[in-house]
Short mmCIF file of C-alpha atoms and ligand atoms in Angstrom, two decimals:
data_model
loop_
_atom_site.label_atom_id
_atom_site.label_comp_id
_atom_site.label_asym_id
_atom_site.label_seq_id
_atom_site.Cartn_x
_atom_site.Cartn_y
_atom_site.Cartn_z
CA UNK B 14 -36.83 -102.22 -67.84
CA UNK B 15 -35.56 -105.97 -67.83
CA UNK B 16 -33.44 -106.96 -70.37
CA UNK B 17 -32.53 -110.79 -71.07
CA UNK B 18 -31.97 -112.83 -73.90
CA UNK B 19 -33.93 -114.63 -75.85
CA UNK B 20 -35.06 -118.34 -75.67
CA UNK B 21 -32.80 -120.50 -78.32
CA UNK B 22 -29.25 -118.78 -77.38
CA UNK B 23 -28.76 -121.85 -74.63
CA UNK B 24 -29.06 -125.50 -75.54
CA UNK B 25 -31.85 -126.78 -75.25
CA UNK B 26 -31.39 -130.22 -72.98
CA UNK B 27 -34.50 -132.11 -72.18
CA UNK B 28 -38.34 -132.15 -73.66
CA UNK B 29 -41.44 -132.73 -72.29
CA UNK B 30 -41.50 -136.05 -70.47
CA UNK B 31 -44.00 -138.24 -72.70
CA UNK B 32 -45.76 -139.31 -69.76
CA UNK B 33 -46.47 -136.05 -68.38
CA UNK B 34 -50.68 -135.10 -68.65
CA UNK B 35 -50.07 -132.38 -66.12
CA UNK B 36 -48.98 -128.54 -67.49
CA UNK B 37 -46.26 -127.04 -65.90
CA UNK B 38 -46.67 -123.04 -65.16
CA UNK B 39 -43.65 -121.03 -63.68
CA UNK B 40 -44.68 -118.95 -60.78
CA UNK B 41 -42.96 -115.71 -60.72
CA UNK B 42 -42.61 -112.15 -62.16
CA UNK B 43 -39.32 -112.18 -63.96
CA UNK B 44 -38.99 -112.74 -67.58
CA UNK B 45 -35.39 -113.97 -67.10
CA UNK B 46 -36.28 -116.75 -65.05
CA UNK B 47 -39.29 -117.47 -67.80
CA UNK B 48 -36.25 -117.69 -70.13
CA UNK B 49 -33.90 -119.65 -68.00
CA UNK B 50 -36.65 -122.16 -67.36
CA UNK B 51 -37.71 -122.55 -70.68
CA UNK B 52 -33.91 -123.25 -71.69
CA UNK B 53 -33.95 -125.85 -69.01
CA UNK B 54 -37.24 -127.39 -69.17
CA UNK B 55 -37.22 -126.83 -73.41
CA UNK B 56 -40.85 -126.51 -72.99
CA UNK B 57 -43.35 -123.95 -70.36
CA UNK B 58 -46.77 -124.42 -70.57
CA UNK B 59 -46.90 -120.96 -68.55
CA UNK B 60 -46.67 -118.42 -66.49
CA UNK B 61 -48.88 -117.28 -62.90
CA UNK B 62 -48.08 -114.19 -61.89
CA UNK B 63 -49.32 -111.79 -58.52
CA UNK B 64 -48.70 -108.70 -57.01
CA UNK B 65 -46.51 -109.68 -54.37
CA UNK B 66 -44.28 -111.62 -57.63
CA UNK B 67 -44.33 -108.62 -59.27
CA UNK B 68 -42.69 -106.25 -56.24
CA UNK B 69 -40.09 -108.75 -56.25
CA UNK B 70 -39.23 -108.18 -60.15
CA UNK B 71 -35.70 -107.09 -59.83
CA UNK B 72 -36.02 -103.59 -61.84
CA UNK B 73 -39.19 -102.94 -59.32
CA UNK B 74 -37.13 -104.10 -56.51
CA UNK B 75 -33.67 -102.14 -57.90
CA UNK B 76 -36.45 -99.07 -58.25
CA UNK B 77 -37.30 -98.99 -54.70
CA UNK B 78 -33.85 -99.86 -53.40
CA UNK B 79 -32.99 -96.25 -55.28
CA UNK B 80 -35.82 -94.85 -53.01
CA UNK B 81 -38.21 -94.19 -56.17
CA UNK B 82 -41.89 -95.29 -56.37
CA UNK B 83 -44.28 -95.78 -58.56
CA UNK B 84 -47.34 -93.51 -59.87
CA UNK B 85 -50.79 -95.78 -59.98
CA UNK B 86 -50.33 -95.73 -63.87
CA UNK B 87 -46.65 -96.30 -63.96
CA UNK B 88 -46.99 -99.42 -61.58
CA UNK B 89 -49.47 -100.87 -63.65
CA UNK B 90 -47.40 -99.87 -66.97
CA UNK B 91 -44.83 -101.79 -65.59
CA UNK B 92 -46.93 -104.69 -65.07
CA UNK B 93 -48.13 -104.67 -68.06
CA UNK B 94 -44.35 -104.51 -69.64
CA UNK B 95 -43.44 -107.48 -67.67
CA UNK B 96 -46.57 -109.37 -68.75
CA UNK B 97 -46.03 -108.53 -72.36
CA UNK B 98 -42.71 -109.94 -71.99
CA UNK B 99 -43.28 -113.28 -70.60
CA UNK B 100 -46.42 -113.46 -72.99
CA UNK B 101 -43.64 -113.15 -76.21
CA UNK B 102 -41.74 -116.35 -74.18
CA UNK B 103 -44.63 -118.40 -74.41
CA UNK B 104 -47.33 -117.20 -76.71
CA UNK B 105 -48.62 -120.70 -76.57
CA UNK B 106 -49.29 -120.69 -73.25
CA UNK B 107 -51.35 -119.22 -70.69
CA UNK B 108 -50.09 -115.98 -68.44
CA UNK B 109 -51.99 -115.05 -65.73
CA UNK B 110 -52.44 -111.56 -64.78
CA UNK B 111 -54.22 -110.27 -61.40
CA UNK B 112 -56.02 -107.81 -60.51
CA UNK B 113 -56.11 -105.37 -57.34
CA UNK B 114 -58.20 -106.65 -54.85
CA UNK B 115 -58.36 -105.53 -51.20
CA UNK B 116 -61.28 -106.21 -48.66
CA UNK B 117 -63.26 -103.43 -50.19
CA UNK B 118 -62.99 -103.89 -53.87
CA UNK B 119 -66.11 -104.37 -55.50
CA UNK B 120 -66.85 -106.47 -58.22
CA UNK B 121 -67.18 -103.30 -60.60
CA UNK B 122 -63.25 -102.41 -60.09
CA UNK B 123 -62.53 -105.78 -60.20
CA UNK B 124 -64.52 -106.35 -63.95
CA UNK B 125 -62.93 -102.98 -65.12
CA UNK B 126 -59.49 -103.48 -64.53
CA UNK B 127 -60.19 -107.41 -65.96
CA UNK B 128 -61.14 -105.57 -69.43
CA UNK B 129 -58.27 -103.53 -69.54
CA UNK B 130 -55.41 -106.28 -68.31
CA UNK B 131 -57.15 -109.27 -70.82
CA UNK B 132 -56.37 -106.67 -73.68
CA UNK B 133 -52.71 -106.49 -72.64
CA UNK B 134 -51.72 -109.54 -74.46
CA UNK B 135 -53.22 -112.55 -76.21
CA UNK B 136 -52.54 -115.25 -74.57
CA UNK B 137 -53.93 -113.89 -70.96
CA UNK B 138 -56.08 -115.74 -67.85
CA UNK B 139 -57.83 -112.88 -65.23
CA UNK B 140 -56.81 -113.92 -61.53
CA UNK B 141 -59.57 -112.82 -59.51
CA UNK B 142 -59.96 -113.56 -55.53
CA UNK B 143 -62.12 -116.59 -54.49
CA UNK B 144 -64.25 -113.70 -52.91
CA UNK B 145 -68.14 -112.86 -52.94
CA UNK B 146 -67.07 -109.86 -55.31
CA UNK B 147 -64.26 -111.60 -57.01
CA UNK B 148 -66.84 -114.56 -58.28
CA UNK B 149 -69.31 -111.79 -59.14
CA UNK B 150 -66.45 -110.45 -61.12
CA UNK B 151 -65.94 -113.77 -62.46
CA UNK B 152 -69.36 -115.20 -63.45
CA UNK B 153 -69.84 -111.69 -65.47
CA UNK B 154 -66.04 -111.98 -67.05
CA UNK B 155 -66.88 -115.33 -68.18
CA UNK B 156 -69.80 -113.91 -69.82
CA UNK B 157 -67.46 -111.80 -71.64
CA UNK B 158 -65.69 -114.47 -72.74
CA UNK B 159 -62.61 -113.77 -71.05
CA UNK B 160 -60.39 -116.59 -69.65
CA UNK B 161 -60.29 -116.15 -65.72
CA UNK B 162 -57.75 -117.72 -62.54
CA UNK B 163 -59.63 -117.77 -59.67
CA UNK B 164 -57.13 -117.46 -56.69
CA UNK B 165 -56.38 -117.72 -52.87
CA UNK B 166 -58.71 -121.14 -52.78
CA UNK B 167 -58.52 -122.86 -49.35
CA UNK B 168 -61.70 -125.16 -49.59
CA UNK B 169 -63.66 -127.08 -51.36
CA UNK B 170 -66.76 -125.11 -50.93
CA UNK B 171 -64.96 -122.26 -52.65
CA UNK B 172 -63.85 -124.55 -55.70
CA UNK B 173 -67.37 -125.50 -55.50
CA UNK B 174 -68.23 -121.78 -56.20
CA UNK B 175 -65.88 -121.06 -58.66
CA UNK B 176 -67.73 -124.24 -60.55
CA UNK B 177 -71.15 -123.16 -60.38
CA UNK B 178 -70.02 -119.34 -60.95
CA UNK B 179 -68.42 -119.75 -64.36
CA UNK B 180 -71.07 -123.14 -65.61
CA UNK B 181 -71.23 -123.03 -69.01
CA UNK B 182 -67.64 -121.70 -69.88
CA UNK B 183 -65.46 -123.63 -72.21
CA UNK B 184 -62.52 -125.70 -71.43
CA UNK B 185 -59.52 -124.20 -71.12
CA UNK B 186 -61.04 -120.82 -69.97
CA UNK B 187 -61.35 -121.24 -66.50
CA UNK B 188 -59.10 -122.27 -63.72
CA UNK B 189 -58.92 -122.49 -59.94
CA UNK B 190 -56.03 -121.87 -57.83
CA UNK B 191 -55.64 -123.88 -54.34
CA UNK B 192 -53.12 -122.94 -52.05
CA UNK B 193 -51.04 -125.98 -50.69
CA UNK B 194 -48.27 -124.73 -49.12
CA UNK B 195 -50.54 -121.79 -46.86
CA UNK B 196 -52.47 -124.78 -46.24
CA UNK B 197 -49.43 -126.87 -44.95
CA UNK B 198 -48.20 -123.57 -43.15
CA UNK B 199 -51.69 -124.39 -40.67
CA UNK B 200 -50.74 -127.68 -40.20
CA UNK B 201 -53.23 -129.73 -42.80
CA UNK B 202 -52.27 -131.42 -45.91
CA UNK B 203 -52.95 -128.68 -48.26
CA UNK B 204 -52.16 -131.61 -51.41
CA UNK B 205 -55.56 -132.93 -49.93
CA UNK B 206 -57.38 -130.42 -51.20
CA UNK B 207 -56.47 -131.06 -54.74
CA UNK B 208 -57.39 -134.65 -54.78
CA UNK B 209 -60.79 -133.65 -53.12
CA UNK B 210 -61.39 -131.10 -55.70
CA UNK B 211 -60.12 -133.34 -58.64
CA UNK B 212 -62.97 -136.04 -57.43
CA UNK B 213 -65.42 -133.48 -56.84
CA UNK B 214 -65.17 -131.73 -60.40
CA UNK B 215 -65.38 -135.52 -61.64
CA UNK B 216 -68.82 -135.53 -61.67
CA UNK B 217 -68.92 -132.26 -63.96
CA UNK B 218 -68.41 -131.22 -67.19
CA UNK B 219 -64.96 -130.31 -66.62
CA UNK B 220 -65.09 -126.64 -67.60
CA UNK B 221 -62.93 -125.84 -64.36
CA UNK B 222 -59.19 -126.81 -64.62
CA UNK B 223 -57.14 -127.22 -61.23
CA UNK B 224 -54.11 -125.49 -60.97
CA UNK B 225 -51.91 -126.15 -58.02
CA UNK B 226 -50.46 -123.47 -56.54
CA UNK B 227 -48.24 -122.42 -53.35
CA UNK B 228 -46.09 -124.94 -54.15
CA UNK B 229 -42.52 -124.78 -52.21
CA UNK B 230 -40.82 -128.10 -53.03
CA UNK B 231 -40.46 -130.21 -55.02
CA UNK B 232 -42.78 -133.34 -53.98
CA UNK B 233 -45.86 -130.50 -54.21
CA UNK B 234 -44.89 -130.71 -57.64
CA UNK B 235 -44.84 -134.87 -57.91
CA UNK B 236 -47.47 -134.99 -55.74
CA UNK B 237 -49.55 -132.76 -58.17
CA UNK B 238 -48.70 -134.67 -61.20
CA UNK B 239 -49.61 -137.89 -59.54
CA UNK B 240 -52.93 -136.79 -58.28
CA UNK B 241 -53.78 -135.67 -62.16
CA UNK B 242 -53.97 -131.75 -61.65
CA UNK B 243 -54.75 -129.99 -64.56
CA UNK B 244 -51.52 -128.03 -63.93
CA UNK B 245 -49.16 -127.08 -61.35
CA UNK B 246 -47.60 -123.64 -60.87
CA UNK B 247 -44.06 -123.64 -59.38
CA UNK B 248 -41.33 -120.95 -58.39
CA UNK B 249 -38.27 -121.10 -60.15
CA UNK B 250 -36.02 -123.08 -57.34
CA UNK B 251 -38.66 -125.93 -58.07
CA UNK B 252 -38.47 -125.80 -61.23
CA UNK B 253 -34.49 -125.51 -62.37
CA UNK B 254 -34.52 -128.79 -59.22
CA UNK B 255 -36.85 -130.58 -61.30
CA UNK B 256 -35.23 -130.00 -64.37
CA UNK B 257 -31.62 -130.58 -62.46
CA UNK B 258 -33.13 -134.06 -61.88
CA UNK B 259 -34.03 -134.68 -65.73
CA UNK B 260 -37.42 -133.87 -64.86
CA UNK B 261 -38.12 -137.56 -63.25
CA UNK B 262 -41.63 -138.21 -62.94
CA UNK B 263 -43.36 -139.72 -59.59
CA UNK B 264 -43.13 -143.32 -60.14
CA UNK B 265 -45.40 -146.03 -58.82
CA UNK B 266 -42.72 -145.90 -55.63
CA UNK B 267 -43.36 -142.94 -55.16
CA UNK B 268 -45.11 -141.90 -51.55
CA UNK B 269 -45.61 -138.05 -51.01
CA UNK B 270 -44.22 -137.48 -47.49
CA UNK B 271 -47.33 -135.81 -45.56
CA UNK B 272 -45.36 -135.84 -42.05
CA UNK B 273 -47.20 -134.85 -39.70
CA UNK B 274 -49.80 -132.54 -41.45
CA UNK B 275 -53.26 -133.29 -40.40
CA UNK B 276 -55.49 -134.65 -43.55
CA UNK B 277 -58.62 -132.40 -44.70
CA UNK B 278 -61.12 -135.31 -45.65
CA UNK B 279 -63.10 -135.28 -48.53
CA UNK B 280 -66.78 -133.83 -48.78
CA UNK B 281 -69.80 -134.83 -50.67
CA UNK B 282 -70.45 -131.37 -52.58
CA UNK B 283 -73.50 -130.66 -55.34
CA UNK B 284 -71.15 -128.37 -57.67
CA UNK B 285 -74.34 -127.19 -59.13
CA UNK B 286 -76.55 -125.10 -56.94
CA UNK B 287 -76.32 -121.15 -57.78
CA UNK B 288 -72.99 -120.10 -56.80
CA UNK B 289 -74.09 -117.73 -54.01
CA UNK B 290 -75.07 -120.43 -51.79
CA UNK B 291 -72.06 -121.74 -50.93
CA UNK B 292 -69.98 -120.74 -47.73
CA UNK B 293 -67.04 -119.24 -49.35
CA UNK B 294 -65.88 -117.84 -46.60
CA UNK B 295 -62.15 -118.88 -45.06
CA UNK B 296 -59.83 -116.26 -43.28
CA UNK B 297 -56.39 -117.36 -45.37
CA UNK B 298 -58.38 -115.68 -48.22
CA UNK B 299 -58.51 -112.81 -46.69
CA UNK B 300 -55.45 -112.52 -45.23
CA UNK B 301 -54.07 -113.75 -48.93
CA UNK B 302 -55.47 -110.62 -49.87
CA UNK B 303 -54.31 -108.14 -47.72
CA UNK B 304 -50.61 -109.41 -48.59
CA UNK B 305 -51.12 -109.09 -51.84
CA UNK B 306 -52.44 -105.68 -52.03
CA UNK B 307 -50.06 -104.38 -49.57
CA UNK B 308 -47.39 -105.79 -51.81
CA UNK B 309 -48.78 -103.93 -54.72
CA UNK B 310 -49.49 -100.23 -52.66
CA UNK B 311 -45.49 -100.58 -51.28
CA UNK B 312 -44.42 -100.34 -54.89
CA UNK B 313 -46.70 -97.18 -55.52
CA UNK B 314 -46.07 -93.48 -53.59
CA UNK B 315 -48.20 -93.01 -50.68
CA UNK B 316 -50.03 -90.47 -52.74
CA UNK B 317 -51.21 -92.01 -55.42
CA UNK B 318 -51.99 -95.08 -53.08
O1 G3P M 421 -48.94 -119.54 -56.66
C1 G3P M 421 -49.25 -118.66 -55.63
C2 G3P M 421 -47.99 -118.29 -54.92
O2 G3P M 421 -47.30 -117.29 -55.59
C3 G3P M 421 -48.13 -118.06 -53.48
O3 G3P M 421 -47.09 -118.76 -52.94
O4 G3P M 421 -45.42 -119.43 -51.32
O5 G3P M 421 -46.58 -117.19 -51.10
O6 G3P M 421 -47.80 -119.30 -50.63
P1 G3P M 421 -46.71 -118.65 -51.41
#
């Protein structure tokens, strides 16, 4: 199991920036980079973390390098290990957790396996898929007062959803995950989609915090703190460059470079008709899905798969 040290052994350089509204969440499945970061940073607001993150955990990695697999419980053991870990880094913050999810999960697996993973630590948000059976899952977690993630958003239809499915949740308990960088991967300006869905949530009650997520470089991140995200989720390169770069804050200079990505433009969106009504379909969603859970069943033995 990973071993690392704890917070406080490196100096701590640099604090929050006093300017900065936006949190910043690391995006990965290693609680040695949690540590690293924090020791850089001297503050994490916390952690996102997904299947595919976790098959990339080096003793999950080292594991199948050695030609061993997981059993279904030992995989999610582990998971829950690693959670618990980077949950003791930053019990002040938030750690997301996710749960399985393939094309045929219903919302009944998803709820049940939300129950177990929110007991795993205190400090917890449910990821669920910005799916029909992932906002069921949702609406009814909410319910339950747990915190929930909802993840793999490409549109603002789905944030729209994820709105109306969780009205009447506190603040703090829910947030929604867009995907910039799959978005820039098709050729539109996936930081678009955050401003849209920051103006469209301004006419709420602000129950729904935006986290972005997919983020690959370093102006995502600017560009996220400049457009007033809730909170941005970054991978560790991003981070340890930001903090390289004493953390420097997008000025009123500063111009996020869209090249040539095409823009998504804004639509006018009622945010509170019932939740099923909106056309939450979009096919990165899916595929989003399929990755991830083929990500997870590599780790486990084709058996128990
Ligand atoms: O935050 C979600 C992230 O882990 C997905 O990133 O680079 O695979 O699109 P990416």
């Amino acid at each position: 199991m990973t071993r690392f040290l704890r917070p406080g052994k490196r100096q701590v350089k640099h604090m929050r920036p006093r300017e900065l509204r936006t949190k910043i969440f690391l995006d990965g499945g290693n609680p040695f980079e949690t540590w690293d970061i924090i020791s850089r940073l001297g503050f994490l607001d916390g952690q996102t973390t997904n299947p595919t993150l976790i098959s990339k955990n080096p003793d999950a990695a080292e594991r199948l390098r050695r030609g061993e697999r997981f059993s279904g419980d030992e995989v999610m053991a582990f998971y829950r290990h690693v959670v618990k870990e980077i949950s003791g880094l930053i019990p002040e913050g938030s750690v997301s957790i996710e749960v399985y999810a393939d094309r045929s999960t219903p919302a009944e697996s998803m709820l049940a396996q939300a129950r177990d993973m929110f007991g795993w630590i205190p400090n917890g948000h449910i990821k669920f898929p910005v799916n029909r059976e992932g906002l069921k899952a949702a609406a009814r977690a909410v319910k339950e007062r747990m915190r929930v993630n909802m993840t793999l958003c490409f549109s603002q239809e789905q944030a729209a959803a994820v709105y109306a499915a969780t009205a009447g949740a506190r603040r703090g308990t829910v947030y929604v995950s867009p995907f910039v960088g799959r978005l820039d991967d098709r050729g539109v300006n996936g930081m678009d989609l955050i401003g849209n869905i920051l103006t469209m949530y301004g006419a709420g009650d602000g129950h729904v915090q935006v986290l972005t997520a997919s983020v690959r470089k370093l102006e995502h991140l600017l560009e996220a703190i400049r457009l007033g995200s809730d909170i941005v989720t970054a991978p560790y390169e991003v981070l340890k460059a930001w903090a390289d770069g004493g953390m420097a804050m997008p000025g009123p200079d500063f111009r996020y470079p869209v090249e040539n990505l095409a823009p998504i433009p804004y639509r006018e969106i009622d945010i509170r008709r019932p939740w099923e009504t909106y056309d939450i379909r979009h096919e990165l969603t899916d595929k989003g899905m399929e990755r991830f859970s083929a990500d997870w069943n590599g780790l486990i033995t084709k058996r128990a798969a």
